[in-house]
Amino acid sequence: MEEIRPTGITSLHADILETHILTRLDGPSLASLSCTSTTLNSLASQTYLWSHLFLSTWPSTATSPLLRHLISAFPDGGPRSFYSLCHSLPPSSSNIQTPSPIEKLISAVDINFGNDNIFSKVQETETVSGWFKCSPFRIDLLDPKETINTRIPQVDNDNTCDDFVNNMTLSWILIDPTRPSVMNISSFSPVSATRHWLSKEVQVRFATVLESKNEMVQCEIVVTCGGSENGEMQVREVSLEMEDMEGMHLNGKDSLVILERVIKMNGKRKGKGREEEAKRRYREYVEKKKERREKKIKREGILDMLSIAFAAGFLVFAAFWFIHF
């Protein structure tokens, strides 16, 4: 009787593996498979697989020839390295003291609702002008009157916000094309969603918390959606800003210093559990911001009481002096 020997995946023809298996895997699965054997590592490391995966994951990257060139020429593995960095959560802080200045930022943004891509755009932002450095840091992807139609049904009830929190995801890749360096500044899933009581617009917020000189700062992405005449939601605003613990918006110069440090150190923390870590940082940021605000109110209350007491004492002294002298 002929002995039946166990066979593994490597016994399959390379063409079958590449065409019918490897092209169907997501990034983490493809990376895990490459660690199992020398043969699979060679097959799973091919550039075209990661290029296809990158373009299918982030459709915005397919619209920019400059971006496609940067991805293909990226050091340490090209598209595979680029993909890994875009799935990494930026480090909360960096010990780099004098990073090289960023002359231009490229934003590659993709917004999904469920399995549908509802918005993709690549935008370049200059960072060297005096106007950029002195003005509040803000990147807007839509003009004031520009709207993006979606297939999201308009629902006029409180469940609308829950739908956005549960179904919307956002990727905001920031690229320094001169190094090149890259990081994904989004929390991927929303940290909150609120509905304006008058306009009925829904504001969906994504946030990543970073540190600068032991002070927390928040990179906040706001997606504003409103209803339309055809009964479906529209995207009306997509913007990125940075604020400190006092709720003050950072200017371009200060924001760029933080981004320069973090983008240089990106990749030290990998993508495993990044959404949970992003939300943990955000909760910590909100709590510390609340504690700081309460301390400030308490301190101001004490100062007000001292001022009132001083004023009352002065009036008593003035009255006593006027009566007796």
C-alpha atoms as one frame of an Amber mdcrd trajectory, in Angstrom:
protein
   0.000   0.000   0.000   1.406   3.363  -1.030   2.232   5.629   1.892   0.429
   8.982   1.863   2.818  11.692   2.904   1.527  14.916   4.427   1.897  17.924
   2.174   2.027  21.608   3.016   1.207  24.839   1.279   4.693  24.966  -0.214
   3.874  21.891  -2.284   1.524  24.023  -4.389   2.850  25.489  -7.590   4.210
  29.030  -7.199   1.765  30.379  -9.789  -1.195  29.015  -7.817   0.137  30.520
  -4.596   0.687  33.934  -6.156  -2.499  34.154  -8.195  -5.095  32.497  -5.990
  -3.793  32.806  -2.419  -1.300  35.617  -1.833  -3.343  38.205  -3.745  -6.324
  37.522  -1.462  -4.495  38.158   1.826  -4.472  41.379   3.811  -1.266  43.018
   5.030  -0.928  41.341   8.465  -1.693  37.901   6.980   0.800  38.398   4.169
   3.489  39.508   6.631   2.800  36.519   8.907   2.964  34.103   5.997   6.354
  35.464   4.948   7.776  34.382   8.330   6.888  30.703   7.929   9.519  29.601
   5.410  12.201  30.853   3.054  10.090  29.987   0.001   6.995  31.801   1.253
   9.090  34.750   2.396  10.424  35.125  -1.134   6.943  34.909  -2.659   5.230
  37.145  -0.092   7.889  39.865  -0.331   7.330  40.617  -3.992   6.827  44.303
  -4.652   3.773  43.965  -6.872   1.816  42.220  -4.078   2.420  45.047  -1.626
   1.824  47.701  -4.283  -1.538  46.140  -5.095  -2.362  45.837  -1.391  -1.388
  49.450  -0.734  -3.459  50.827  -3.609  -6.496  48.738  -2.671  -6.271  49.745
   1.002  -5.732  53.456   0.326  -7.343  54.398  -3.022  -6.102  57.978  -2.681
  -2.534  56.849  -3.380  -3.533  55.729  -6.881  -4.420  59.301  -7.885  -0.971
  60.851  -7.406   2.023  59.992  -9.652   4.353  61.654  -7.115   2.983  59.473
  -4.324   3.276  56.279  -6.352   6.907  57.167  -7.093   7.640  57.815  -3.404
   6.070  54.489  -2.443   8.032  52.506  -5.026  11.311  54.213  -4.059  10.774
  54.038  -0.308  13.810  52.535   1.498  13.817  49.237   3.411  11.330  47.366
   1.286   9.495  49.959  -0.782   5.702  49.423  -0.688   5.964  46.827   2.088
   7.818  49.242   4.383   5.470  52.079   3.433   2.447  49.901   4.206   3.847
  48.921   7.599   4.523  52.529   8.605   1.023  53.599   7.567  -0.406  50.985
   9.944   1.820  52.072  12.825   0.565  54.341  15.574   2.872  57.391  15.767
   4.995  57.396  18.955   3.522  59.540  21.711   6.803  61.439  22.060  10.249
  61.718  20.542  13.695  62.467  21.946  14.937  64.023  18.698  15.983  67.563
  19.584  16.844  69.079  16.200  14.890  67.379  13.405  15.395  68.485   9.825
  12.753  71.029   8.746   9.844  69.833   6.638   9.384  71.967   3.538   6.156
  70.336   2.373   3.559  67.915   3.684   1.570  65.554   1.504  -1.764  64.338
   2.889  -3.302  61.139   1.522  -6.772  60.763   3.026  -9.324  57.954   2.662
 -12.701  57.755   4.376 -14.784  54.589   4.367 -18.296  53.920   5.576 -18.746
  50.200   5.990 -17.256  48.632   2.866 -17.715  51.748   0.705 -15.029  54.328
   0.042 -16.846  57.675   0.290 -13.904  60.082  -0.001 -10.276  59.954  -1.166
  -7.891  62.822  -1.808  -4.195  63.693  -1.985  -3.241  67.269  -1.104   0.082
  69.097  -0.782   0.600  71.750   1.907   3.530  74.163   1.872   5.109  74.729
   5.279   7.783  77.402   4.713   5.819  80.639   4.335   5.391  83.100   7.163
   1.628  82.805   6.804   1.731  79.056   7.497   4.074  79.379  10.483   2.116
  82.170  12.206  -1.448  81.043  11.475  -3.281  78.302  13.375  -2.307  74.931
  11.918  -5.161  73.650   9.794  -5.408  71.517   6.663  -8.775  71.644   4.867
  -9.468  69.127   2.142 -12.715  70.700   0.906 -13.502  74.236  -0.209 -16.169
  76.075   1.844 -18.997  75.341  -0.634 -17.721  71.965  -1.819 -19.654  68.823
  -0.878 -19.156  65.114  -1.524 -22.245  62.995  -2.126 -22.407  59.587  -0.443
 -24.769  56.630  -0.372 -25.212  56.911   3.397 -28.959  57.193   4.108 -30.073
  60.254   6.021 -31.582  59.338   9.402 -33.127  62.081  11.509 -32.785  60.493
  14.932 -30.217  60.014  17.661 -29.027  56.715  16.152 -27.267  58.662  13.395
 -24.191  59.264  15.541 -23.972  55.604  16.525 -24.042  54.631  12.847 -21.052
  56.858  12.130 -19.086  55.668  15.168 -19.662  52.021  14.260 -19.181  52.227
  10.490 -16.901  55.125   9.562 -13.113  54.721   9.372 -10.559  57.285   8.296
  -6.899  57.153   7.291  -4.848  60.375   7.128  -1.328  59.622   5.912   1.150
  62.486   6.307   4.245  62.267   4.114   7.447  64.270   4.163   8.587  63.758
   0.546  12.132  65.054   1.075  13.326  62.290   3.465  11.000  60.462   2.665
   9.126  59.717   5.913   5.524  58.805   6.592   3.005  58.374   9.428  -0.729
  57.870   9.784  -2.048  60.596  12.063  -5.587  59.179  12.374  -7.054  56.963
  15.071  -8.740  55.008  12.209 -12.048  54.644  14.069 -13.864  57.682  15.563
 -13.281  58.784  19.132 -16.632  60.617  19.143 -19.561  61.734  16.995 -21.998
  64.522  17.827 -25.083  65.914  16.102 -25.756  69.645  16.028 -29.177  70.369
  17.472 -30.001  73.065  14.889 -28.251  72.215  11.622 -28.562  68.439  12.230
 -25.000  68.055  10.902 -22.965  65.193  12.325 -19.370  65.891  13.327 -17.238
  62.751  13.489 -13.908  63.155  15.287 -10.724  61.148  14.947  -7.761  61.951
  17.200  -4.163  61.029  17.893  -2.491  62.322  21.050   1.208  63.208  20.989
   3.583  64.739  23.534   5.746  67.842  23.285   8.003  68.848  26.173   5.941
  66.698  28.561   2.759  68.422  27.391   0.044  66.502  25.575  -1.199  67.816
  22.239  -4.051  66.480  20.153  -4.159  66.028  16.377  -7.885  66.237  15.701
  -9.541  65.316  12.420 -13.149  66.445  11.981 -15.467  65.064   9.306 -18.711
  67.038   9.031 -21.652  65.358   7.292 -25.103  66.782   6.561 -28.280  65.754
   4.826 -29.124  66.544   1.224 -32.297  66.923  -0.842 -31.987  63.398  -2.242
 -32.200  61.894   1.235 -28.519  60.887   1.500 -25.685  62.319   3.566 -23.004
  64.624   2.171 -19.435  65.156   3.373 -19.082  68.919   3.903 -15.806  69.267
   5.773 -12.632  67.263   6.326  -9.995  69.097   8.367  -6.943  68.513  10.548
  -5.961  70.752  13.474  -3.713  70.554  16.544  -4.535  71.845  20.022  -2.885
  71.865  23.441  -4.196  71.027  26.902  -5.688  74.501  27.264  -7.800  73.973
  24.158  -5.735  76.496  22.200  -4.956  75.769  18.553  -1.237  75.487  17.791
   0.207  77.594  15.013   1.949  76.142  11.991   5.451  76.601  13.381   4.814
  74.843  16.696   2.772  72.090  15.054   5.474  71.415  12.513   8.134  71.008
  15.221   6.037  68.267  16.843   5.268  66.576  13.528   8.941  66.707  12.519
   9.961  64.836  15.659   7.192  62.258  15.534   7.347  61.549  11.810  11.083
  60.902  12.122  10.525  58.332  14.863   7.488  56.663  13.304   7.650  52.904
  12.943   8.973  52.218  16.442   5.461  51.135  17.433   3.779  48.681  15.089
   0.160  48.446  14.091  -0.966  45.715  16.495  -3.697  47.148  18.716  -3.137
  50.662  17.407  -6.827  51.631  17.519  -7.117  50.589  21.163  -3.913  52.468
  22.005  -5.120  55.577  20.155  -8.386  55.569  22.101  -6.536  54.978  25.384
  -4.339  58.021  24.719  -7.406  60.072  23.819  -9.224  59.126  27.046  -6.121
  60.006  29.041  -5.854  63.330  27.219  -9.523  64.192  27.899  -9.180  63.268
  31.573  -6.039  65.325  32.100  -7.567  68.230  30.207 -10.615  68.046  32.485
  -8.425  67.958  35.616  -6.435  70.956  34.402  -9.610  72.923  33.688 -11.008
  72.131  37.154  -7.758  73.213  38.821  -7.802  76.425  36.797 -11.395  77.165
  37.815 -10.570  76.445  41.456  -7.474  78.653  41.310  -9.410  81.479  39.685
 -12.145  81.096  42.325  -9.588  81.481  45.116  -8.133  84.563  43.425 -11.622
  86.049  43.075 -12.302  85.459  46.774  -8.996  87.085  47.719  -9.759  90.045
  45.462 -13.201  90.461  47.042 -11.743  90.184  50.527  -9.064  92.744  49.688
 -11.619  95.129  48.201 -13.906  94.728  51.228 -11.001  95.358  53.601 -10.009
  98.434  51.661 -13.565  99.826  51.814 -13.766  99.200  55.562 -10.425 100.936
  56.062 -11.482 103.850  53.845 -14.785 104.221  55.715 -13.010 104.099  59.091
 -10.467 106.692  57.981 -13.203 108.997  56.580 -15.290 108.806  59.789 -12.415
 109.427  62.168 -10.340 111.861  60.170
